[in-house]
Short mmCIF file of N, CA and C in Angstrom, two decimals:
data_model
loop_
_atom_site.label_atom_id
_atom_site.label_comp_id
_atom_site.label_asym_id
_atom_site.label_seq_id
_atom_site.Cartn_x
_atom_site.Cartn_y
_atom_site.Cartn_z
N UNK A 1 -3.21 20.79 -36.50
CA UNK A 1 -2.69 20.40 -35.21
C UNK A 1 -3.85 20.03 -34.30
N UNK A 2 -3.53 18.69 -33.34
CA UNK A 2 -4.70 18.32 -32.79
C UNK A 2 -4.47 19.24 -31.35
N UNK A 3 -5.92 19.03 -30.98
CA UNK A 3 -6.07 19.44 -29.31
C UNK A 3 -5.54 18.66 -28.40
N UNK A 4 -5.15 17.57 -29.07
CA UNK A 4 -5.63 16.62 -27.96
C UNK A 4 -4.55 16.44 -27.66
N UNK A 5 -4.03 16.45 -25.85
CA UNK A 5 -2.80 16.33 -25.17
C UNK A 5 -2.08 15.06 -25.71
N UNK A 6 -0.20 15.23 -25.35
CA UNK A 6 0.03 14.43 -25.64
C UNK A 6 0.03 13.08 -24.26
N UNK A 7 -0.65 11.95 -24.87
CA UNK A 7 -0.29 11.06 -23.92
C UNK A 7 0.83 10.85 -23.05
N UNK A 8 1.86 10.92 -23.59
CA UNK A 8 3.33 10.75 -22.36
C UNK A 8 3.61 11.92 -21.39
N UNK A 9 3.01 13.22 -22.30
CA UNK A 9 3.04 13.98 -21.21
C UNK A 9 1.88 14.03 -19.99
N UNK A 10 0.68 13.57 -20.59
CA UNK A 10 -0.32 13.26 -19.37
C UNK A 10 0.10 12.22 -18.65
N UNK A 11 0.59 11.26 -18.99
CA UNK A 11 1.30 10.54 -18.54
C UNK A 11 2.26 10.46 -17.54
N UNK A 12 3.04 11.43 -17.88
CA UNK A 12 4.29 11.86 -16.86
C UNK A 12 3.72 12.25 -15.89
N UNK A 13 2.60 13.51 -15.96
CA UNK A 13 1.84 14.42 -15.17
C UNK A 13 1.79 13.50 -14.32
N UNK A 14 0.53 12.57 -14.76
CA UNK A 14 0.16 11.59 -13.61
C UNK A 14 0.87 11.24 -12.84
N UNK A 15 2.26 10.39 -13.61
CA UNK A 15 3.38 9.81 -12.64
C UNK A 15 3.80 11.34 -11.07
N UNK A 16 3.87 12.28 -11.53
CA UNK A 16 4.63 13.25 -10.67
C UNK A 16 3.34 13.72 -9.48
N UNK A 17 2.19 13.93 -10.04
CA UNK A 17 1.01 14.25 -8.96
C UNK A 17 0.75 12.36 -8.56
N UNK A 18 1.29 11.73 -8.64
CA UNK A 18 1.15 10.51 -7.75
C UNK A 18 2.27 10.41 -7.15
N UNK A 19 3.16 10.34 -7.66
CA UNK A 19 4.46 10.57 -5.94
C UNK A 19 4.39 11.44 -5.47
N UNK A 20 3.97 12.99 -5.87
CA UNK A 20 3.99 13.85 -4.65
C UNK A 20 2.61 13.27 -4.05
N UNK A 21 1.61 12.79 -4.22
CA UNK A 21 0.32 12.43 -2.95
C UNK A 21 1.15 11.59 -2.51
N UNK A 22 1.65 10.31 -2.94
CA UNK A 22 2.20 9.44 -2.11
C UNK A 22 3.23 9.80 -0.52
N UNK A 23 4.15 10.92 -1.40
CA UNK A 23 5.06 11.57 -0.23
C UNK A 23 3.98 12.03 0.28
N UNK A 24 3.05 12.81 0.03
CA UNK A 24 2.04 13.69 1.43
C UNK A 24 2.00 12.78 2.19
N UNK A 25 0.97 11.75 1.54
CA UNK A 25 0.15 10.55 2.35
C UNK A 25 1.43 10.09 3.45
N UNK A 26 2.47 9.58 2.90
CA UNK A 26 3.36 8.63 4.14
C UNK A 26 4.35 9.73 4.70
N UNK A 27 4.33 10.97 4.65
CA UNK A 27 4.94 12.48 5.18
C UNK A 27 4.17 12.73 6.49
N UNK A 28 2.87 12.55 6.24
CA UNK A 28 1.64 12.45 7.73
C UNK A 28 1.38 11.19 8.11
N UNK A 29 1.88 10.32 7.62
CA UNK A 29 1.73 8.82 8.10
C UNK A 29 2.38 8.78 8.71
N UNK A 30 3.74 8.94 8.56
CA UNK A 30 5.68 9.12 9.33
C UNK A 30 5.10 9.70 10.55
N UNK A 31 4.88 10.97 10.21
CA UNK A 31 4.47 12.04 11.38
C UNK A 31 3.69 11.25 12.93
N UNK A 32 2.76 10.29 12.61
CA UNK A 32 2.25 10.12 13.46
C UNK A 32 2.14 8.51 13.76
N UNK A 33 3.87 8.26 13.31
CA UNK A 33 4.88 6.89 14.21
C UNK A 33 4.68 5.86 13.05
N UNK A 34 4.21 6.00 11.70
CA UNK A 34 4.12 4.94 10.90
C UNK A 34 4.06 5.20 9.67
N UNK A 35 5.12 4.70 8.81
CA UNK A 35 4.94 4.86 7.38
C UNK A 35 3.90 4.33 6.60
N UNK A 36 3.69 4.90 5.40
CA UNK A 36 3.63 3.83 4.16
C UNK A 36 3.46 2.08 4.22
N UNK A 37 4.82 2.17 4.20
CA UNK A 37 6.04 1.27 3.95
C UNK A 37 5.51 -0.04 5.10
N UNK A 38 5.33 0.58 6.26
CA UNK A 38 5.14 0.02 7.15
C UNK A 38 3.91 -0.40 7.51
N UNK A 39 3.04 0.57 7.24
CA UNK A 39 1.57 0.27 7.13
C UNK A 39 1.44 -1.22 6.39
N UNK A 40 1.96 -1.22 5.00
CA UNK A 40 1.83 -2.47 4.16
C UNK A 40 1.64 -3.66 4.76
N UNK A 41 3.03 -3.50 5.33
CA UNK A 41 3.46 -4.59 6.07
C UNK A 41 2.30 -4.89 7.50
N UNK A 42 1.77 -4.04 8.33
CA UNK A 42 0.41 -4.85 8.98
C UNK A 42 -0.58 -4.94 8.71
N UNK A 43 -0.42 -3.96 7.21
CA UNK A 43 -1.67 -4.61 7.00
C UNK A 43 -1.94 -6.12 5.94
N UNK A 44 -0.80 -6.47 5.80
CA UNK A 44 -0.87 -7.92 5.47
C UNK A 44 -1.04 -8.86 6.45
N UNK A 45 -0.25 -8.55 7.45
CA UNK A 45 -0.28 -9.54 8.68
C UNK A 45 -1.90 -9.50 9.44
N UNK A 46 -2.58 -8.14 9.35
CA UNK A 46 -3.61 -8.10 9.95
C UNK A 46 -4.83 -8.85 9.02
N UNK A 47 -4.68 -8.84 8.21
CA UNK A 47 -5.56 -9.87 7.11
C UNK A 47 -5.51 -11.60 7.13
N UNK A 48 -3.86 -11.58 7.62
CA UNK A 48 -3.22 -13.55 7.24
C UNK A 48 -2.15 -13.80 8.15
N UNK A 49 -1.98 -13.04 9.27
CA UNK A 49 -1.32 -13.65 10.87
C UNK A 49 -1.51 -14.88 10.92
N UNK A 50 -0.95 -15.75 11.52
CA UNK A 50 0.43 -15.49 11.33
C UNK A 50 1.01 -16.33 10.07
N UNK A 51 2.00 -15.56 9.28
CA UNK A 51 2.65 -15.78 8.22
C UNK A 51 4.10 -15.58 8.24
N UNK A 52 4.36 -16.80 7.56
CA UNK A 52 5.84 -17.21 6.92
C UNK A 52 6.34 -15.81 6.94
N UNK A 53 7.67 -15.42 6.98
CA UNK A 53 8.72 -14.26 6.53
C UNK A 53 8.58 -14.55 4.86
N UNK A 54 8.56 -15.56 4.25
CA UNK A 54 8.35 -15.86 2.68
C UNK A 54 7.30 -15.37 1.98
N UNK A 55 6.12 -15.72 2.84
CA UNK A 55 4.78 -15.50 2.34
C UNK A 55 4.48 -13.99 2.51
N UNK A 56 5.01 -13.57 3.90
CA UNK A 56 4.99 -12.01 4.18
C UNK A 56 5.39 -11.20 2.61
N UNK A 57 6.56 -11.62 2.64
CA UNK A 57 7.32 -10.93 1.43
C UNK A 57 6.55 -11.30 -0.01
N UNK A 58 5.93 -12.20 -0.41
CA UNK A 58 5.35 -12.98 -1.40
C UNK A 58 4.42 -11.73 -1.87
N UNK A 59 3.40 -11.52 -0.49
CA UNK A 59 2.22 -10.93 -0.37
C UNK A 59 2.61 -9.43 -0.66
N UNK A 60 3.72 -8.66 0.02
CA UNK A 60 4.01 -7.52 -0.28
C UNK A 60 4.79 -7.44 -1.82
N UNK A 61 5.23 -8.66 -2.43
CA UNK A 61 5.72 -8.24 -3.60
C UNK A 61 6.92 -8.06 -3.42
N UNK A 62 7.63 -8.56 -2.78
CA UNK A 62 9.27 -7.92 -2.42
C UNK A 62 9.66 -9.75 -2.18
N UNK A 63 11.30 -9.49 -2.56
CA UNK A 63 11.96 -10.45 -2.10
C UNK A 63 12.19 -10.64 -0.67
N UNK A 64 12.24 -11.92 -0.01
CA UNK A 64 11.98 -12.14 1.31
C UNK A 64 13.33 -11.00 1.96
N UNK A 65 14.35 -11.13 1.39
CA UNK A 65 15.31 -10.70 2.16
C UNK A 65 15.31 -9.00 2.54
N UNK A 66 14.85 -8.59 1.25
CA UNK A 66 14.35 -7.06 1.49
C UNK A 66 13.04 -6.77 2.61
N UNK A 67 12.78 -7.82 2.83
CA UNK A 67 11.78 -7.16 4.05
C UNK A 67 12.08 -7.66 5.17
N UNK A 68 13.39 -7.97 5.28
CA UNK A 68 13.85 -8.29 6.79
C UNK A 68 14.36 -7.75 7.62
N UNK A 69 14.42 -5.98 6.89
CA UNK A 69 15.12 -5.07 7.84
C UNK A 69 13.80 -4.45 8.47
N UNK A 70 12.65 -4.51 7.58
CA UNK A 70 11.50 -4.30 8.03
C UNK A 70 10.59 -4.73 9.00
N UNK A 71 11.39 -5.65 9.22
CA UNK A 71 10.48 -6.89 10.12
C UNK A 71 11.43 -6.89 11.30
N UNK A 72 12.23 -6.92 11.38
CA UNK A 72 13.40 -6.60 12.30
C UNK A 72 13.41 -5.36 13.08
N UNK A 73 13.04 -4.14 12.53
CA UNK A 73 12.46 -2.72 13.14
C UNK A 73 10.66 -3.26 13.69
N UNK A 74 9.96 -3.63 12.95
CA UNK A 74 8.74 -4.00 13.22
C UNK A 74 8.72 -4.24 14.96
N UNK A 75 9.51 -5.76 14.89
CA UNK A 75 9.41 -6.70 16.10
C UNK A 75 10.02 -5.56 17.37
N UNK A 76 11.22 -4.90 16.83
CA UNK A 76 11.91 -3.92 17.99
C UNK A 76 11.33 -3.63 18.96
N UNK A 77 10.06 -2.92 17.76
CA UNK A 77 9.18 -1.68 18.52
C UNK A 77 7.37 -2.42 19.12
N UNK A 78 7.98 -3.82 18.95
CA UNK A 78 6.51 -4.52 19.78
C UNK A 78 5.65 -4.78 18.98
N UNK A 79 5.15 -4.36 17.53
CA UNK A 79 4.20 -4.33 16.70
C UNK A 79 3.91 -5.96 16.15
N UNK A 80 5.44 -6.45 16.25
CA UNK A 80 5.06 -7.46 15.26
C UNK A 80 5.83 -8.75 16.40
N UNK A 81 5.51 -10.05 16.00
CA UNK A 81 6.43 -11.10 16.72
C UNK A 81 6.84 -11.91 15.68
N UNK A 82 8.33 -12.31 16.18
CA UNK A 82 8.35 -13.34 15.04
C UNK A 82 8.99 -14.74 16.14
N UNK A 83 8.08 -16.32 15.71
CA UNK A 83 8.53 -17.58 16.55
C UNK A 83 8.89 -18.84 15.34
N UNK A 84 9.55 -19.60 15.89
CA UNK A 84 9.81 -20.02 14.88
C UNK A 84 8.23 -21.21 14.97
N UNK A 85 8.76 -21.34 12.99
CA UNK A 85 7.60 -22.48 12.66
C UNK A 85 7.73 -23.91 13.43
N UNK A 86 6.17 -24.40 13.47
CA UNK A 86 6.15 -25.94 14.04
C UNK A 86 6.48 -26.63 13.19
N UNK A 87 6.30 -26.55 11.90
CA UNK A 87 6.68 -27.45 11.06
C UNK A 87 7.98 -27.36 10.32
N UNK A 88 8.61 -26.03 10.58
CA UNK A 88 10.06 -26.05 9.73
C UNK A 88 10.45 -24.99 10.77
N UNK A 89 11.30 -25.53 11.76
CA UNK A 89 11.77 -25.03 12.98
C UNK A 89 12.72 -23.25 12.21
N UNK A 90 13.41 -24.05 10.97
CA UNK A 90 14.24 -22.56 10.26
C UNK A 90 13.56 -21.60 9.70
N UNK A 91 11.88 -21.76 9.60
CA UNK A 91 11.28 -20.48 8.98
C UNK A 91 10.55 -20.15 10.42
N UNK A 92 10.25 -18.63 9.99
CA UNK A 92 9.66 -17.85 10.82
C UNK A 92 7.91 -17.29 10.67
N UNK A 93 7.42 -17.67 11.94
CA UNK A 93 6.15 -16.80 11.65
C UNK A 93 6.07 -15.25 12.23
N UNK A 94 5.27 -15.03 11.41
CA UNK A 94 5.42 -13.33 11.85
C UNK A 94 3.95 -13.39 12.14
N UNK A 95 3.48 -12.85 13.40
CA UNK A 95 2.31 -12.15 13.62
C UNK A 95 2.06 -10.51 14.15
N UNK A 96 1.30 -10.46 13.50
CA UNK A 96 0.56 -8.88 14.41
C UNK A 96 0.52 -8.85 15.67
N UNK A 97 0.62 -7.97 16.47
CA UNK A 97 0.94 -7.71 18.17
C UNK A 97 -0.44 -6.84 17.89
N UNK A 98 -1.08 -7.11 19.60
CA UNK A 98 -2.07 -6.08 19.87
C UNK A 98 -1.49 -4.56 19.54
N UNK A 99 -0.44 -4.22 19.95
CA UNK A 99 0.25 -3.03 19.64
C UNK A 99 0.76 -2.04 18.00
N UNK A 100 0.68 -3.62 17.31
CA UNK A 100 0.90 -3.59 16.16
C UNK A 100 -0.40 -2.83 15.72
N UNK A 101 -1.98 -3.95 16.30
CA UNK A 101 -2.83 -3.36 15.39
C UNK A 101 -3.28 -2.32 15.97
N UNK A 102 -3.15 -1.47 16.90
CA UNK A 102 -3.20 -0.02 17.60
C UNK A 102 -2.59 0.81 16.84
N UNK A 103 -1.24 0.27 15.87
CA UNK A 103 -0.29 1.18 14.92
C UNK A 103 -0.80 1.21 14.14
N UNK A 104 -1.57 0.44 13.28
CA UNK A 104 -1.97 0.05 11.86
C UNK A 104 -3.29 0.91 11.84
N UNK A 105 -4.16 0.96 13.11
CA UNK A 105 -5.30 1.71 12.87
C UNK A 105 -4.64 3.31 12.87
N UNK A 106 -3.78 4.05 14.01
CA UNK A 106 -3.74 5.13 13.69
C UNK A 106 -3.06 5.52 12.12
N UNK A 107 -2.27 4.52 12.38
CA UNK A 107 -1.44 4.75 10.64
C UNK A 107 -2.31 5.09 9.46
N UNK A 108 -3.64 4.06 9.60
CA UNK A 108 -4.38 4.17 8.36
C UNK A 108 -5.33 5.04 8.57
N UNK A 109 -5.83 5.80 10.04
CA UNK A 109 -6.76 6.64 10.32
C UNK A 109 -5.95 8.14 9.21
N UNK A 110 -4.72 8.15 9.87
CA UNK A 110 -3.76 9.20 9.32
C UNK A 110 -3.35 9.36 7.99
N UNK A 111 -3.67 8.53 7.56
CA UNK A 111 -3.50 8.19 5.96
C UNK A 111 -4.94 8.94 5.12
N UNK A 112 -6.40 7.87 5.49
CA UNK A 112 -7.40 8.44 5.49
C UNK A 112 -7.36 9.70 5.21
N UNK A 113 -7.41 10.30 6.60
CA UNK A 113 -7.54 11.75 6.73
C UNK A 113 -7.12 12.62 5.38
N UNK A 114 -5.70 12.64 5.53
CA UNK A 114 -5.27 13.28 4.43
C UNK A 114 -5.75 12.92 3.20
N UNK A 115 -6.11 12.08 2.85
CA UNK A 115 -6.78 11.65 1.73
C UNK A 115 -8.37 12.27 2.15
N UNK A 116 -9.13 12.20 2.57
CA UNK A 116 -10.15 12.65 2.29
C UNK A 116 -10.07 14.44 2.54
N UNK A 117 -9.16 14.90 3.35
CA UNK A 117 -8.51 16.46 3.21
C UNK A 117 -8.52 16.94 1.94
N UNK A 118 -7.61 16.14 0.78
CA UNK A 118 -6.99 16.45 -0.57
C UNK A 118 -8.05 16.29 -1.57
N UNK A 119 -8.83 14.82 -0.98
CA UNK A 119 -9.89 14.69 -2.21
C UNK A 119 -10.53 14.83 -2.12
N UNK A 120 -11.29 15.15 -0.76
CA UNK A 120 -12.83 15.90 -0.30
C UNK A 120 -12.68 17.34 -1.17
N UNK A 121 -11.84 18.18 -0.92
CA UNK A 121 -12.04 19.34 -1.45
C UNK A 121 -12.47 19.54 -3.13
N UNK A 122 -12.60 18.27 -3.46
CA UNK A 122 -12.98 18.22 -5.35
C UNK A 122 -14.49 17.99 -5.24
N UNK A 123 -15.15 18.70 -5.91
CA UNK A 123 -16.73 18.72 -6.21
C UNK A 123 -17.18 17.28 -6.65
N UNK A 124 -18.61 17.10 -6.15
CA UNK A 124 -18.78 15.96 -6.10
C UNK A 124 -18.71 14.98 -7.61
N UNK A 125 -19.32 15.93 -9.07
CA UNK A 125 -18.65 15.39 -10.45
C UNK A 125 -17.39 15.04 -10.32
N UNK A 126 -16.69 15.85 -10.02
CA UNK A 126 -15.15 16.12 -10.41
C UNK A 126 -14.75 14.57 -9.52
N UNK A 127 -14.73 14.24 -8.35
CA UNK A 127 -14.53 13.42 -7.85
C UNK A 127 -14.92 12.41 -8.15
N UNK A 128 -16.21 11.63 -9.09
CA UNK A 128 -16.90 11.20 -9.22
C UNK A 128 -16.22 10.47 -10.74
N UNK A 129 -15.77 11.46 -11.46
CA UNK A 129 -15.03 11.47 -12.87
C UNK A 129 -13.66 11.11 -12.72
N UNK A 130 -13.52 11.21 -11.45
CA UNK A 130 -11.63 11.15 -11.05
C UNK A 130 -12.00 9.67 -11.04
N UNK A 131 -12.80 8.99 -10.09
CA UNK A 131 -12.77 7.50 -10.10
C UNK A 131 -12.61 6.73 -10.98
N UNK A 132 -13.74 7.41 -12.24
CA UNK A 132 -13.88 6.90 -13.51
C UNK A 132 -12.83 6.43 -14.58
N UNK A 133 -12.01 7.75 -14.48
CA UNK A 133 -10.39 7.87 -15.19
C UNK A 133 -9.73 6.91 -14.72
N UNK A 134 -9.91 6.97 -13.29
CA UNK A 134 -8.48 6.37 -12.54
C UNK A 134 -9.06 4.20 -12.95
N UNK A 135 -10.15 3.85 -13.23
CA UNK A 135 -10.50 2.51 -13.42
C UNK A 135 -10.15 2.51 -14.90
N UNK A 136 -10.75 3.57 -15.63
CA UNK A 136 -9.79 3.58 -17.12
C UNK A 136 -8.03 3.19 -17.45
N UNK A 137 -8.04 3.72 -16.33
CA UNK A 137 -6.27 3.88 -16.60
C UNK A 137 -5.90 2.61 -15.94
N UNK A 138 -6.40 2.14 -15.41
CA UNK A 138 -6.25 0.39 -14.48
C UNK A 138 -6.79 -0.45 -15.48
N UNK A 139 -7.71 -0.30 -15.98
CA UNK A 139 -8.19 -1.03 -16.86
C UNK A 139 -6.77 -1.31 -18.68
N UNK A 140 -6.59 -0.18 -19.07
CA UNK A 140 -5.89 0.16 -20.12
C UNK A 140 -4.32 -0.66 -19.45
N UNK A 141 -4.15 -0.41 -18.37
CA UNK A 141 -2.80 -0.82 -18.01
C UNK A 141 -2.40 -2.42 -17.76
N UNK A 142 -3.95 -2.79 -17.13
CA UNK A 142 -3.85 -4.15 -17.19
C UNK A 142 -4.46 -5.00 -18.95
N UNK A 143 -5.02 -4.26 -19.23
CA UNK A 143 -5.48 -4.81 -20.63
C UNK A 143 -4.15 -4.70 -21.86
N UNK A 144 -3.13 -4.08 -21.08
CA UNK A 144 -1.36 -3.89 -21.97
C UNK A 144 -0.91 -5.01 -21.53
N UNK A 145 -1.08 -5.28 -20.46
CA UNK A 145 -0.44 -6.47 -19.85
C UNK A 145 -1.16 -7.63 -19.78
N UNK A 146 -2.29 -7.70 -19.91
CA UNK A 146 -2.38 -9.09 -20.27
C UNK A 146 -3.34 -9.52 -19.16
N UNK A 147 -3.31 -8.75 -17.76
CA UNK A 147 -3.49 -9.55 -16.44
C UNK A 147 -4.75 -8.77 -15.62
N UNK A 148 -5.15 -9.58 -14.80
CA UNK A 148 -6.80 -8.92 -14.49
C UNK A 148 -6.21 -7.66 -13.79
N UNK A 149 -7.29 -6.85 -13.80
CA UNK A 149 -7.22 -5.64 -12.71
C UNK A 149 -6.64 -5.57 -11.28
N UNK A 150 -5.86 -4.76 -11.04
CA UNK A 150 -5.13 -4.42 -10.12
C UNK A 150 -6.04 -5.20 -8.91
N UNK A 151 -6.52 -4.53 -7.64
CA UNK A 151 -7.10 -5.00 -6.79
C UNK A 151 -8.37 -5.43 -6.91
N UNK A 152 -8.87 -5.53 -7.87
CA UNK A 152 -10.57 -5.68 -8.05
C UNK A 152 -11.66 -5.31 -7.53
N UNK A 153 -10.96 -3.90 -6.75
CA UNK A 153 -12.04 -3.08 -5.89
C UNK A 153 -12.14 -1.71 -6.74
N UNK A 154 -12.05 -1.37 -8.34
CA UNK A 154 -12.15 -0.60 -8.79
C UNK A 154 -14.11 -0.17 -8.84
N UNK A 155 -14.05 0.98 -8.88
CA UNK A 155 -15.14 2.18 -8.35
C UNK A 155 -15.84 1.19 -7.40
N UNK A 156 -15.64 0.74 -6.09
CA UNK A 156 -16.18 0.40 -5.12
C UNK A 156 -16.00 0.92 -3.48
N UNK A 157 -14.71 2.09 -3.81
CA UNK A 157 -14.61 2.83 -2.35
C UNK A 157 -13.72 1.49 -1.78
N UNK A 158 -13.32 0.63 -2.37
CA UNK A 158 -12.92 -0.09 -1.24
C UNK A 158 -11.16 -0.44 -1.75
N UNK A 159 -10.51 0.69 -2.12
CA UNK A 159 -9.10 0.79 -2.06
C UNK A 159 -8.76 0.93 -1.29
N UNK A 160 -7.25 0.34 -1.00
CA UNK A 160 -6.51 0.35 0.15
C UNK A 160 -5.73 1.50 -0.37
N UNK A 161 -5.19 1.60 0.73
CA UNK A 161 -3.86 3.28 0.80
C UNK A 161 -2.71 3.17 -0.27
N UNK A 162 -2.55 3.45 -0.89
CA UNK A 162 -1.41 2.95 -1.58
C UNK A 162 0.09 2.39 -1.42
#
């Protein structure tokens, strides 16, 4: 009998200690007026303002129509504007509001935090080896599929929040 764990169950592991960080992360994100969910969403706009409702959705990976309840709460609360296009009066641009990016920084300050709370507390190997795995496992996942690496900021510190 081997030692060696079984993959699906490390596997699973992984899957379950990554949605519970995820719930932490956007549990204290929520807390302090901004999800996850929502974060995404300026921080696309804060990169490529102003953008199509199409392209918005393109960029987040979602069908346009699913992010229109999102964008619709967005604009409510001042963060975001939406006018129509000069060139196709029926599409919409969406931009970032000064207010928006006042949300997006505490959102992602709050995000941060807890993340360096959870993962500061791992010794500097241990942390160091976590990176390592975690570009392994990006690497292995995109090398199943066929397609380059996830964000292409693997071991460079320069991941975004999830």
């Amino acid at each position: 009998m081997s030692d060696r764990p079984d993959p699906v169950d490390v596997g699973m592991h992984y899957l379950a200690v990554g949605h519970g960080l995820r719930k932490v992360v956007d549990d204290t994100m929520t807390a302090g007026g901004l999800s996850l969910a929502r974060t995404k969403v300026l921080e696309v706009l804060a990169r490529r303002s102003p953008l199509q409702q199409s392209a918005l959705a393109d960029a987040l990976g979602h069908a346009p129509r699913s992010v229109t309840q999102s964008v619709e709460a967005l604009e409510r609360e001042g963060l975001i504007e939406r006018t129509p296009s000069a060139e196709d009066r029926r599409s919409k641009l969406v931009t970032l509001t000064a207010e928006g990016a006042n949300a997006l920084a505490a959102g992602t300050s709050a995000g941060e935090d807890v993340l360096r709370e959870i993962f500061g507390g791992l010794p500097d190997g241990e942390l160091a080896l976590l990176d390592k795995l975690l570009d392994a496992i990006d690497n292995a996942m995109s090398a199943s599929r066929g397609k380059p690496n996830g964000q292409g900021a693997q071991g460079t510190g320069q991941h975004a929040l999830p």
